[in-house]
Each structure stands twice: as structure tokens, then as C-alpha cells.
mmCIF file of C-alpha atoms in Angstrom:
data_model
loop_
_atom_site.group_PDB
_atom_site.id
_atom_site.type_symbol
_atom_site.label_atom_id
_atom_site.label_comp_id
_atom_site.label_asym_id
_atom_site.label_seq_id
_atom_site.Cartn_x
_atom_site.Cartn_y
_atom_site.Cartn_z
ATOM 1 C CA UNK A 1 0.000 0.000 0.000
ATOM 2 C CA UNK A 2 1.079 3.602 -0.561
ATOM 3 C CA UNK A 3 2.912 5.137 2.407
ATOM 4 C CA UNK A 4 2.585 8.887 2.950
ATOM 5 C CA UNK A 5 4.860 11.339 4.745
ATOM 6 C CA UNK A 6 4.586 14.782 6.303
ATOM 7 C CA UNK A 7 7.811 16.798 6.624
ATOM 8 C CA UNK A 8 7.412 20.037 8.638
ATOM 9 C CA UNK A 9 10.247 22.517 9.162
ATOM 10 C CA UNK A 10 10.802 25.503 11.432
ATOM 11 C CA UNK A 11 13.558 28.077 11.161
ATOM 12 C CA UNK A 12 14.138 30.095 14.327
ATOM 13 C CA UNK A 13 16.336 33.183 14.615
ATOM 14 C CA UNK A 14 16.623 35.547 17.525
ATOM 15 C CA UNK A 15 18.750 37.293 20.071
ATOM 16 C CA UNK A 16 18.875 38.927 23.473
ATOM 17 C CA UNK A 17 20.745 41.848 24.996
ATOM 18 C CA UNK A 18 20.625 42.714 28.694
ATOM 19 C CA UNK A 19 22.563 45.030 30.967
ATOM 20 C CA UNK A 20 22.833 44.989 34.749
ATOM 21 C CA UNK A 21 23.077 48.312 36.580
ATOM 22 C CA UNK A 22 24.055 48.962 40.194
ATOM 23 C CA UNK A 23 21.965 52.041 40.946
ATOM 24 C CA UNK A 24 23.135 52.028 44.541
ATOM 25 C CA UNK A 25 24.543 49.743 47.187
ATOM 26 C CA UNK A 26 21.069 48.328 47.848
ATOM 27 C CA UNK A 27 19.553 48.711 44.378
ATOM 28 C CA UNK A 28 20.176 46.589 41.299
ATOM 29 C CA UNK A 29 18.412 46.979 37.978
ATOM 30 C CA UNK A 30 18.403 44.808 34.868
ATOM 31 C CA UNK A 31 17.154 46.091 31.514
ATOM 32 C CA UNK A 32 16.981 44.155 28.280
ATOM 33 C CA UNK A 33 15.389 43.405 24.936
ATOM 34 C CA UNK A 34 14.928 40.126 23.084
ATOM 35 C CA UNK A 35 13.438 39.006 19.811
ATOM 36 C CA UNK A 36 12.543 35.762 18.076
ATOM 37 C CA UNK A 37 11.349 35.000 14.546
ATOM 38 C CA UNK A 38 9.851 31.646 13.511
ATOM 39 C CA UNK A 39 9.169 30.612 9.917
ATOM 40 C CA UNK A 40 7.158 27.393 9.431
ATOM 41 C CA UNK A 41 7.114 25.442 6.168
ATOM 42 C CA UNK A 42 6.033 21.945 5.217
ATOM 43 C CA UNK A 43 5.772 19.426 2.437
ATOM 44 C CA UNK A 44 3.795 16.223 2.039
ATOM 45 C CA UNK A 45 3.809 13.346 -0.402
ATOM 46 C CA UNK A 46 4.600 9.685 -0.818
ATOM 47 C CA UNK A 47 7.394 7.841 0.910
ATOM 48 C CA UNK A 48 10.784 7.849 -0.876
ATOM 49 C CA UNK A 49 10.785 5.536 -3.886
ATOM 50 C CA UNK A 50 7.092 6.045 -4.702
ATOM 51 C CA UNK A 51 5.573 8.407 -7.225
ATOM 52 C CA UNK A 52 5.181 11.812 -5.599
ATOM 53 C CA UNK A 53 8.190 11.304 -3.292
ATOM 54 C CA UNK A 54 7.857 14.010 -0.598
ATOM 55 C CA UNK A 55 11.591 14.819 -0.773
ATOM 56 C CA UNK A 56 11.040 16.048 -4.331
ATOM 57 C CA UNK A 57 8.217 18.407 -3.349
ATOM 58 C CA UNK A 58 8.660 22.145 -2.802
ATOM 59 C CA UNK A 59 8.269 23.472 0.725
ATOM 60 C CA UNK A 60 5.218 25.657 1.309
ATOM 61 C CA UNK A 61 5.082 28.285 4.066
ATOM 62 C CA UNK A 62 2.107 27.844 6.387
ATOM 63 C CA UNK A 63 2.879 30.234 9.265
ATOM 64 C CA UNK A 64 5.195 32.952 10.518
ATOM 65 C CA UNK A 65 5.672 34.356 14.030
ATOM 66 C CA UNK A 66 7.600 37.339 15.346
ATOM 67 C CA UNK A 67 8.002 38.454 18.972
ATOM 68 C CA UNK A 68 9.947 41.427 20.320
ATOM 69 C CA UNK A 69 10.041 42.067 24.045
ATOM 70 C CA UNK A 70 11.399 44.715 26.406
ATOM 71 C CA UNK A 71 11.897 43.794 30.058
ATOM 72 C CA UNK A 72 13.195 45.246 33.292
ATOM 73 C CA UNK A 73 13.759 43.904 36.812
ATOM 74 C CA UNK A 74 14.521 45.834 39.971
ATOM 75 C CA UNK A 75 15.926 44.332 43.193
ATOM 76 C CA UNK A 76 15.760 46.589 46.210
ATOM 77 C CA UNK A 77 17.302 45.526 49.524
ATOM 78 C CA UNK A 78 15.105 47.052 52.214
ATOM 79 C CA UNK A 79 16.974 45.792 55.294
ATOM 80 C CA UNK A 80 19.638 43.314 56.316
ATOM 81 C CA UNK A 81 17.011 40.552 56.171
ATOM 82 C CA UNK A 82 14.511 41.616 53.530
ATOM 83 C CA UNK A 83 14.283 42.604 49.876
ATOM 84 C CA UNK A 84 11.706 43.455 47.205
ATOM 85 C CA UNK A 85 12.018 42.273 43.613
ATOM 86 C CA UNK A 86 9.807 43.475 40.807
ATOM 87 C CA UNK A 87 9.723 43.129 37.054
ATOM 88 C CA UNK A 88 7.806 44.250 33.971
ATOM 89 C CA UNK A 89 7.768 42.928 30.420
ATOM 90 C CA UNK A 90 6.063 44.138 27.227
ATOM 91 C CA UNK A 91 5.900 41.983 24.096
ATOM 92 C CA UNK A 92 4.847 42.824 20.569
ATOM 93 C CA UNK A 93 3.603 39.536 19.071
ATOM 94 C CA UNK A 94 2.849 39.075 15.370
ATOM 95 C CA UNK A 95 1.556 36.012 13.523
ATOM 96 C CA UNK A 96 0.571 35.188 9.950
ATOM 97 C CA UNK A 97 -1.672 32.413 8.660
ATOM 98 C CA UNK A 98 -0.361 31.382 5.235
ATOM 99 C CA UNK A 99 -2.480 28.242 4.781
ATOM 100 C CA UNK A 100 -4.889 28.230 1.839
ATOM 101 C CA UNK A 101 -6.549 24.969 2.901
ATOM 102 C CA UNK A 102 -6.885 22.896 6.083
ATOM 103 C CA UNK A 103 -6.718 19.115 6.218
ATOM 104 C CA UNK A 104 -9.814 17.431 7.653
ATOM 105 C CA UNK A 105 -9.450 13.671 7.693
ATOM 106 C CA UNK A 106 -8.769 12.495 4.145
ATOM 107 C CA UNK A 107 -10.076 15.730 2.627
ATOM 108 C CA UNK A 108 -9.271 19.443 2.749
ATOM 109 C CA UNK A 109 -11.441 22.497 3.360
ATOM 110 C CA UNK A 110 -10.868 26.168 2.604
ATOM 111 C CA UNK A 111 -9.069 28.091 5.321
ATOM 112 C CA UNK A 112 -11.361 30.897 6.586
ATOM 113 C CA UNK A 113 -8.353 32.834 7.973
ATOM 114 C CA UNK A 114 -6.065 32.444 4.934
ATOM 115 C CA UNK A 115 -3.521 35.290 4.616
ATOM 116 C CA UNK A 116 -4.759 36.937 7.812
ATOM 117 C CA UNK A 117 -2.320 38.401 10.339
ATOM 118 C CA UNK A 118 -2.484 39.294 14.024
ATOM 119 C CA UNK A 119 -0.576 41.786 16.151
ATOM 120 C CA UNK A 120 -0.973 41.654 19.932
ATOM 121 C CA UNK A 121 0.649 43.697 22.698
ATOM 122 C CA UNK A 122 1.205 41.444 25.709
ATOM 123 C CA UNK A 123 2.101 42.677 29.203
ATOM 124 C CA UNK A 124 3.514 40.742 32.138
ATOM 125 C CA UNK A 125 4.850 41.664 35.548
ATOM 126 C CA UNK A 126 5.469 40.549 39.107
ATOM 127 C CA UNK A 127 6.407 41.796 42.549
ATOM 128 C CA UNK A 128 7.996 39.568 45.209
ATOM 129 C CA UNK A 129 8.858 40.192 48.850
ATOM 130 C CA UNK A 130 11.467 38.060 50.638
ATOM 131 C CA UNK A 131 12.324 38.017 54.326
ATOM 132 C CA UNK A 132 15.086 36.069 56.072
ATOM 133 C CA UNK A 133 14.238 34.722 59.499
ATOM 134 C CA UNK A 134 16.765 32.677 61.518
ATOM 135 C CA UNK A 135 17.709 29.894 59.036
ATOM 136 C CA UNK A 136 14.872 30.400 56.575
ATOM 137 C CA UNK A 137 13.616 32.688 53.821
ATOM 138 C CA UNK A 138 9.892 33.311 53.408
ATOM 139 C CA UNK A 139 8.396 34.927 50.323
ATOM 140 C CA UNK A 140 5.144 36.133 48.823
ATOM 141 C CA UNK A 141 4.729 37.005 45.166
ATOM 142 C CA UNK A 142 2.021 38.385 42.885
ATOM 143 C CA UNK A 143 2.358 38.014 39.132
ATOM 144 C CA UNK A 144 0.539 38.523 35.852
ATOM 145 C CA UNK A 145 1.486 36.882 32.556
ATOM 146 C CA UNK A 146 0.095 37.157 29.035
ATOM 147 C CA UNK A 147 0.829 34.187 26.772
ATOM 148 C CA UNK A 148 0.038 34.171 23.073
ATOM 149 C CA UNK A 149 -1.197 30.853 21.634
ATOM 150 C CA UNK A 150 1.636 28.760 20.209
ATOM 151 C CA UNK A 151 1.923 27.237 16.743
ATOM 152 C CA UNK A 152 0.103 24.012 17.657
ATOM 153 C CA UNK A 153 -2.804 25.749 19.384
ATOM 154 C CA UNK A 154 -3.326 28.047 16.386
ATOM 155 C CA UNK A 155 -2.553 25.778 13.435
ATOM 156 C CA UNK A 156 -3.002 22.138 14.486
ATOM 157 C CA UNK A 157 -6.660 22.436 15.464
ATOM 158 C CA UNK A 158 -9.915 24.063 14.393
ATOM 159 C CA UNK A 159 -12.067 26.465 16.388
ATOM 160 C CA UNK A 160 -15.528 25.618 17.705
ATOM 161 C CA UNK A 161 -17.206 27.474 14.827
ATOM 162 C CA UNK A 162 -14.735 27.473 11.913
ATOM 163 C CA UNK A 163 -12.016 25.310 10.387
ATOM 164 C CA UNK A 164 -9.282 27.566 11.831
ATOM 165 C CA UNK A 165 -8.264 28.390 15.400
ATOM 166 C CA UNK A 166 -6.037 31.265 14.252
ATOM 167 C CA UNK A 167 -8.093 33.794 16.237
ATOM 168 C CA UNK A 168 -7.736 31.980 19.572
ATOM 169 C CA UNK A 169 -7.145 34.531 22.349
ATOM 170 C CA UNK A 170 -3.970 34.942 24.452
ATOM 171 C CA UNK A 171 -4.048 33.485 27.965
ATOM 172 C CA UNK A 172 -4.053 35.910 30.910
ATOM 173 C CA UNK A 173 -2.853 34.480 34.222
ATOM 174 C CA UNK A 174 -2.898 36.173 37.636
ATOM 175 C CA UNK A 175 -1.055 34.167 40.289
ATOM 176 C CA UNK A 176 -0.261 34.326 43.993
ATOM 177 C CA UNK A 177 2.761 32.417 45.350
ATOM 178 C CA UNK A 178 3.638 31.789 48.991
ATOM 179 C CA UNK A 179 6.546 29.764 50.332
ATOM 180 C CA UNK A 180 9.439 29.247 52.667
ATOM 181 C CA UNK A 181 12.923 27.742 52.231
ATOM 182 C CA UNK A 182 14.939 26.673 55.247
ATOM 183 C CA UNK A 183 18.250 25.154 56.327
ATOM 184 C CA UNK A 184 18.625 23.895 59.880
ATOM 185 C CA UNK A 185 21.745 21.913 60.678
ATOM 186 C CA UNK A 186 21.733 18.753 58.573
ATOM 187 C CA UNK A 187 18.194 19.382 57.338
ATOM 188 C CA UNK A 188 16.908 21.584 54.545
ATOM 189 C CA UNK A 189 13.625 21.911 52.757
ATOM 190 C CA UNK A 190 10.930 24.076 51.288
ATOM 191 C CA UNK A 191 7.163 24.507 51.165
ATOM 192 C CA UNK A 192 5.632 26.372 48.234
ATOM 193 C CA UNK A 193 2.036 27.027 47.285
ATOM 194 C CA UNK A 194 0.326 28.791 44.395
ATOM 195 C CA UNK A 195 -3.157 29.904 43.366
ATOM 196 C CA UNK A 196 -4.067 31.412 40.026
ATOM 197 C CA UNK A 197 -6.938 32.493 37.817
ATOM 198 C CA UNK A 198 -6.535 32.040 34.071
ATOM 199 C CA UNK A 199 -8.639 33.976 31.596
ATOM 200 C CA UNK A 200 -8.929 32.530 28.071
ATOM 201 C CA UNK A 201 -7.060 29.311 28.838
ATOM 202 C CA UNK A 202 -6.376 27.516 25.528
ATOM 203 C CA UNK A 203 -8.187 24.198 25.953
ATOM 204 C CA UNK A 204 -7.814 21.446 23.331
ATOM 205 C CA UNK A 205 -10.863 19.216 22.812
ATOM 206 C CA UNK A 206 -11.068 16.148 20.543
ATOM 207 C CA UNK A 207 -13.880 14.211 18.852
ATOM 208 C CA UNK A 208 -15.946 17.280 17.995
ATOM 209 C CA UNK A 209 -18.404 16.390 15.217
ATOM 210 C CA UNK A 210 -18.342 18.721 12.208
ATOM 211 C CA UNK A 211 -20.262 17.456 9.212
ATOM 212 C CA UNK A 212 -19.029 13.944 8.449
ATOM 213 C CA UNK A 213 -15.784 14.348 10.409
ATOM 214 C CA UNK A 214 -14.570 14.265 13.996
ATOM 215 C CA UNK A 215 -12.080 17.077 14.604
ATOM 216 C CA UNK A 216 -9.993 18.553 17.415
ATOM 217 C CA UNK A 217 -10.540 22.172 18.358
ATOM 218 C CA UNK A 218 -8.916 24.947 20.382
ATOM 219 C CA UNK A 219 -11.314 26.996 22.508
ATOM 220 C CA UNK A 220 -10.873 29.565 25.250
ATOM 221 C CA UNK A 221 -12.189 28.903 28.756
ATOM 222 C CA UNK A 222 -11.616 30.440 32.178
ATOM 223 C CA UNK A 223 -9.776 28.236 34.665
ATOM 224 C CA UNK A 224 -8.405 28.079 38.201
ATOM 225 C CA UNK A 225 -5.396 26.042 39.320
ATOM 226 C CA UNK A 226 -3.731 25.733 42.713
ATOM 227 C CA UNK A 227 -1.320 23.425 44.474
ATOM 228 C CA UNK A 228 1.390 22.794 47.035
ATOM 229 C CA UNK A 229 4.821 21.168 47.088
ATOM 230 C CA UNK A 230 6.851 20.190 50.148
ATOM 231 C CA UNK A 231 10.490 19.024 50.029
ATOM 232 C CA UNK A 232 12.624 17.787 52.936
ATOM 233 C CA UNK A 233 16.261 16.649 52.811
ATOM 234 C CA UNK A 234 18.246 15.254 55.717
ATOM 235 C CA UNK A 235 21.968 14.500 55.691
ATOM 236 C CA UNK A 236 21.799 11.883 58.418
ATOM 237 C CA UNK A 237 25.570 11.429 58.304
ATOM 238 C CA UNK A 238 28.471 12.001 55.951
ATOM 239 C CA UNK A 239 27.421 8.891 54.014
ATOM 240 C CA UNK A 240 23.626 8.706 54.423
ATOM 241 C CA UNK A 241 21.067 11.077 52.909
ATOM 242 C CA UNK A 242 17.246 10.941 53.010
ATOM 243 C CA UNK A 243 14.921 12.922 50.711
ATOM 244 C CA UNK A 244 11.149 13.339 50.835
ATOM 245 C CA UNK A 245 8.849 15.125 48.378
ATOM 246 C CA UNK A 246 5.080 15.680 48.278
ATOM 247 C CA UNK A 247 3.206 17.415 45.429
ATOM 248 C CA UNK A 248 -0.490 18.115 44.902
ATOM 249 C CA UNK A 249 -2.244 20.228 42.256
ATOM 250 C CA UNK A 250 -5.848 20.761 41.268
ATOM 251 C CA UNK A 251 -7.497 22.518 38.346
ATOM 252 C CA UNK A 252 -11.040 23.677 37.609
ATOM 253 C CA UNK A 253 -12.603 24.605 34.279
ATOM 254 C CA UNK A 254 -14.714 27.521 35.515
ATOM 255 C CA UNK A 255 -16.482 28.043 32.174
ATOM 256 C CA UNK A 256 -17.803 24.471 31.874
ATOM 257 C CA UNK A 257 -18.101 23.795 35.616
ATOM 258 C CA UNK A 258 -15.888 20.712 35.358
ATOM 259 C CA UNK A 259 -12.412 19.585 36.306
ATOM 260 C CA UNK A 260 -9.518 20.966 34.255
ATOM 261 C CA UNK A 261 -8.085 18.129 32.187
ATOM 262 C CA UNK A 262 -4.494 16.848 32.263
ATOM 263 C CA UNK A 263 -3.809 17.557 35.931
ATOM 264 C CA UNK A 264 -1.365 15.304 37.759
ATOM 265 C CA UNK A 265 -2.538 13.405 40.887
ATOM 266 C CA UNK A 266 -1.210 13.588 44.439
ATOM 267 C CA UNK A 267 2.299 12.103 44.585
ATOM 268 C CA UNK A 268 4.837 11.335 47.319
ATOM 269 C CA UNK A 269 8.469 10.243 46.966
ATOM 270 C CA UNK A 270 10.859 8.978 49.616
ATOM 271 C CA UNK A 271 14.470 8.121 48.817
ATOM 272 C CA UNK A 272 17.567 7.219 50.734
ATOM 273 C CA UNK A 273 21.171 6.925 49.602
ATOM 274 C CA UNK A 274 24.416 5.669 51.103
ATOM 275 C CA UNK A 275 27.793 6.526 49.582
ATOM 276 C CA UNK A 276 31.173 6.113 51.274
ATOM 277 C CA UNK A 277 33.067 6.787 48.019
ATOM 278 C CA UNK A 278 33.717 3.062 47.694
ATOM 279 C CA UNK A 279 30.262 1.489 47.941
ATOM 280 C CA UNK A 280 26.923 3.121 47.286
ATOM 281 C CA UNK A 281 23.317 2.018 47.789
ATOM 282 C CA UNK A 282 19.992 3.666 47.131
ATOM 283 C CA UNK A 283 16.235 3.148 47.229
ATOM 284 C CA UNK A 284 13.301 5.164 45.917
ATOM 285 C CA UNK A 285 9.702 4.612 47.037
ATOM 286 C CA UNK A 286 7.079 6.374 44.928
ATOM 287 C CA UNK A 287 3.376 6.511 45.803
ATOM 288 C CA UNK A 288 0.853 8.086 43.422
ATOM 289 C CA UNK A 289 -2.838 8.475 44.227
ATOM 290 C CA UNK A 290 -5.657 7.650 41.842
ATOM 291 C CA UNK A 291 -6.850 10.478 39.617
ATOM 292 C CA UNK A 292 -10.619 10.495 39.219
ATOM 293 C CA UNK A 293 -10.926 14.163 38.202
ATOM 294 C CA UNK A 294 -10.859 13.993 34.422
ATOM 295 C CA UNK A 295 -12.720 15.149 31.321
ATOM 296 C CA UNK A 296 -12.565 12.720 28.411
ATOM 297 C CA UNK A 297 -11.185 14.209 25.162
ATOM 298 C CA UNK A 298 -10.056 17.474 26.790
ATOM 299 C CA UNK A 299 -6.503 18.596 27.527
ATOM 300 C CA UNK A 300 -3.633 20.433 25.866
ATOM 301 C CA UNK A 301 -1.150 20.019 23.015
ATOM 302 C CA UNK A 302 0.702 17.261 24.907
ATOM 303 C CA UNK A 303 -2.269 14.982 25.545
ATOM 304 C CA UNK A 304 -5.926 14.543 26.367
ATOM 305 C CA UNK A 305 -7.765 12.810 29.220
ATOM 306 C CA UNK A 306 -9.081 9.362 28.324
ATOM 307 C CA UNK A 307 -10.464 8.362 31.740
ATOM 308 C CA UNK A 308 -9.550 7.854 35.381
ATOM 309 C CA UNK A 309 -6.176 6.457 36.429
ATOM 310 C CA UNK A 310 -5.543 3.977 39.224
ATOM 311 C CA UNK A 311 -3.061 4.780 41.971
ATOM 312 C CA UNK A 312 0.159 2.824 42.340
ATOM 313 C CA UNK A 313 3.251 2.292 44.482
ATOM 314 C CA UNK A 314 6.672 1.459 43.061
ATOM 315 C CA UNK A 315 10.051 0.718 44.625
ATOM 316 C CA UNK A 316 13.458 0.963 42.967
ATOM 317 C CA UNK A 317 16.760 -0.145 44.508
ATOM 318 C CA UNK A 318 20.346 0.124 43.301
ATOM 319 C CA UNK A 319 23.908 -0.404 44.375
ATOM 320 C CA UNK A 320 27.326 0.561 43.089
ATOM 321 C CA UNK A 321 31.028 -0.176 43.539
ATOM 322 C CA UNK A 322 33.788 2.321 42.785
ATOM 323 C CA UNK A 323 36.344 -0.184 41.581
ATOM 324 C CA UNK A 324 38.934 2.543 40.983
ATOM 325 C CA UNK A 325 39.209 6.243 40.250
ATOM 326 C CA UNK A 326 38.225 5.565 36.633
ATOM 327 C CA UNK A 327 35.807 2.634 36.902
ATOM 328 C CA UNK A 328 32.434 2.125 38.565
ATOM 329 C CA UNK A 329 30.026 -0.816 38.464
ATOM 330 C CA UNK A 330 26.372 -0.275 39.359
ATOM 331 C CA UNK A 331 23.217 -2.355 39.191
ATOM 332 C CA UNK A 332 19.613 -1.967 40.141
ATOM 333 C CA UNK A 333 16.053 -3.222 40.101
ATOM 334 C CA UNK A 334 13.289 -0.819 39.077
ATOM 335 C CA UNK A 335 9.671 -1.561 39.995
ATOM 336 C CA UNK A 336 10.594 -4.266 42.497
ATOM 337 C CA UNK A 337 6.904 -5.078 43.133
ATOM 338 C CA UNK A 338 6.354 -5.788 39.396
ATOM 339 C CA UNK A 339 3.440 -3.338 39.467
ATOM 340 C CA UNK A 340 1.392 -2.829 36.302
ATOM 341 C CA UNK A 341 0.754 0.913 36.100
ATOM 342 C CA UNK A 342 0.429 3.904 33.774
ATOM 343 C CA UNK A 343 0.970 7.606 34.352
ATOM 344 C CA UNK A 344 -2.145 9.786 34.261
ATOM 345 C CA UNK A 345 -0.325 12.362 32.123
ATOM 346 C CA UNK A 346 0.423 9.940 29.315
ATOM 347 C CA UNK A 347 1.437 11.029 25.832
ATOM 348 C CA UNK A 348 -0.782 8.252 24.470
ATOM 349 C CA UNK A 349 -3.668 10.570 25.295
ATOM 350 C CA UNK A 350 -2.826 12.637 22.205
ATOM 351 C CA UNK A 351 -4.856 11.925 19.073
ATOM 352 C CA UNK A 352 -2.920 10.449 16.160
ATOM 353 C CA UNK A 353 -4.411 9.397 12.831
ATOM 354 C CA UNK A 354 -4.930 5.641 12.692
ATOM 355 C CA UNK A 355 -4.194 5.129 16.396
ATOM 356 C CA UNK A 356 -7.340 4.635 18.476
ATOM 357 C CA UNK A 357 -7.012 6.025 21.988
ATOM 358 C CA UNK A 358 -8.495 3.279 24.141
ATOM 359 C CA UNK A 359 -5.838 2.785 26.788
ATOM 360 C CA UNK A 360 -2.596 4.204 28.088
ATOM 361 C CA UNK A 361 0.858 2.824 27.481
ATOM 362 C CA UNK A 362 1.997 1.031 30.639
ATOM 363 C CA UNK A 363 5.380 1.770 32.167
ATOM 364 C CA UNK A 364 8.104 -0.833 32.786
ATOM 365 C CA UNK A 365 7.282 -3.708 35.085
ATOM 366 C CA UNK A 366 10.164 -5.501 36.858
ATOM 367 C CA UNK A 367 13.283 -4.064 35.207
ATOM 368 C CA UNK A 368 16.852 -5.118 35.977
ATOM 369 C CA UNK A 369 19.854 -3.103 34.806
ATOM 370 C CA UNK A 370 23.640 -3.253 34.996
ATOM 371 C CA UNK A 371 26.048 -0.478 34.101
ATOM 372 C CA UNK A 372 29.854 -0.410 33.967
#
């Protein structure tokens, strides 16, 4: 049977210039400008050796992007233990849609935004306060970011009403961050939290019926995400170290009144290592909760939700021998419990022509390795 090929290409050029200024003993200022140009072309045809070999086809431009940004950051030391950091950024973003047609299944349709261009002015900024207290640093930060849709969000999908998502809006995110970092003797760690509101989040949704075809679309929704991460490290001795990590995030699609797709579940990690420069041993215990907050066929450019995901626990162990200054032998067993599991954020959730998304790709079961 005839094999077909798609051969996209992107040429990126850009640069950045920044200067740091000491405006005073307690005041530092950074000012800069950067720019990036992206030119997208593509060609399609038969596999090499067949009539219509794609390598013999001319490249056709389908999109062009240009971004120029000016940014500044000020760091003001307010006392021996505290400081304020703030920054602003302004971007001029330009995009062109050079597609005359859009592929829909085995057919093509006219592009309703052919030869259109867009020019957006995007603003971002933040202010952060830090305070040192005994052996720790606490901080609070407020930030705003404007993100223009990327190539895939604009050109890989349709909109809800037309065959082109070229007019998808930029995302606007307002976020609050709180946290503390500390070092106390042989222990160190951090706790960080965030809460944000996103206006015009670029949501990707698959299996939307248009005429005789099922398509994937980009549409803007309002969303809320928040989470927490805690890290603790203990150097029990000169040879033994213990690390613990806990992460939890949650997202809500405020427009639809549902969960926000492609959110990772609660996860905890505990590891310990021993290394006396001659022998080394290690173990990693990973526990991941079930994720039952999902929306089938919704997500982002990396993947889409296809259902709930079961929780799992895995254990990995390893050992090593420093035979000499130039040689080391190490071996290990990953997934000691031989657990059958899959990550919730699995790339198999992305739609690909001819590949039906009915299940995730499982990770390794019992896996033994040796390295010299």
C-alpha cells in the first residue's frame, strides 16, 4: 500500500541583549530586549521511492511568528534581612496564517483565515517580597502573565465554529505564590504554594463532530489552578542522605463547571542513599494516588484525558562499587513489586491518525539493569 509522509520545518532566529546596573549599594536593575522569529514550512507526499516522493516536493510556508520584548527587573534591599524584587515585560507579538486549505481527515477544506495576520501587545509583571528569618527565607509574590497561543494551538486544530483556530485569544494568568525555604543543621527543605486564575485558557478538545468528520478544536475557557509542594532533605551522616517530596495540584474549568483536564494526581516520593566513596546504595519509594478528576477528550497540546487512572506504588533499589578512580560498576532493580501501572499524564492521550485512543501505554514492570 502507498505510504505517505509529512515533513514540517521551522527556522528560528533571535537574540537577546541585557545590561545589569548597580543604581546604589542596595539597588540593582536589569534592563533588556529580546526578539525571536519563527518561519514554518512543510511538504507532504509519498514515501521515498514512490511516485510523488515528498523529498522532491517544494516546501510551502504555512505560518510565521515574530516576537519582540522589552523587560526590566529591579531588586531593592530594604533591610539586612529583607528585599523586594519586581519586574515588567512588554511583548509585541505578530503572527501570519499562510495556509490556503486545512486538512480534515482524508479531505481538505478552505481556510477561513487564509492570509490573515495578528498583532498583539502582551504585558507581564510581578512583585515579590522576601524576608530572612533565623535559618529560613519566606516569600510572597504576585504576578501577571500574558501568553500568546503557540503554533500548535493556532494551526493544528480548528475552532468551535470554523475550520481555523487562528483567532484563539492569548491566555491571561494572575497568580499568587507563597513559600518558605529553610536550612537547619543537617536538614533543609521548602514549602511552596500557588493559586491562580486564568482567563482565556487555551483548551484542546477532541472528537468534535463537524459534518461527516470528527475534529480537534482549540477553545478559550476560564480556569483556576492551585497546588502545594513540600520538600525535605536530611543529611543523616556524611554517608547517608534521606529525601522526601510531596506534590499536589488541582485545576477547575470555571467556564464548563468541570475539572480541568491533564492535571497530575497527588504524589509522594521517599528516597535514601548511602555513599562512602567506595560502595553506594539507594532506594526510591514512589506513591501516586488515583486520579478520578478527568474530562474525556479534553486537555492540551501534549495529551488529552481518556479516563480515570488507578493509583500505584513502586520501589526501585540500586547499588554501586567504585572499583577505581576511573571505573564504577552499578546495578539496580526498578519496579521491584512488578506493578502494572500507567501515568495519568500519558502522551498516548494525544490523538494520532490511525491510532485509536483506548488505553494508556503502561510503564516498565520488573526491570533489571547493569552499568559499567
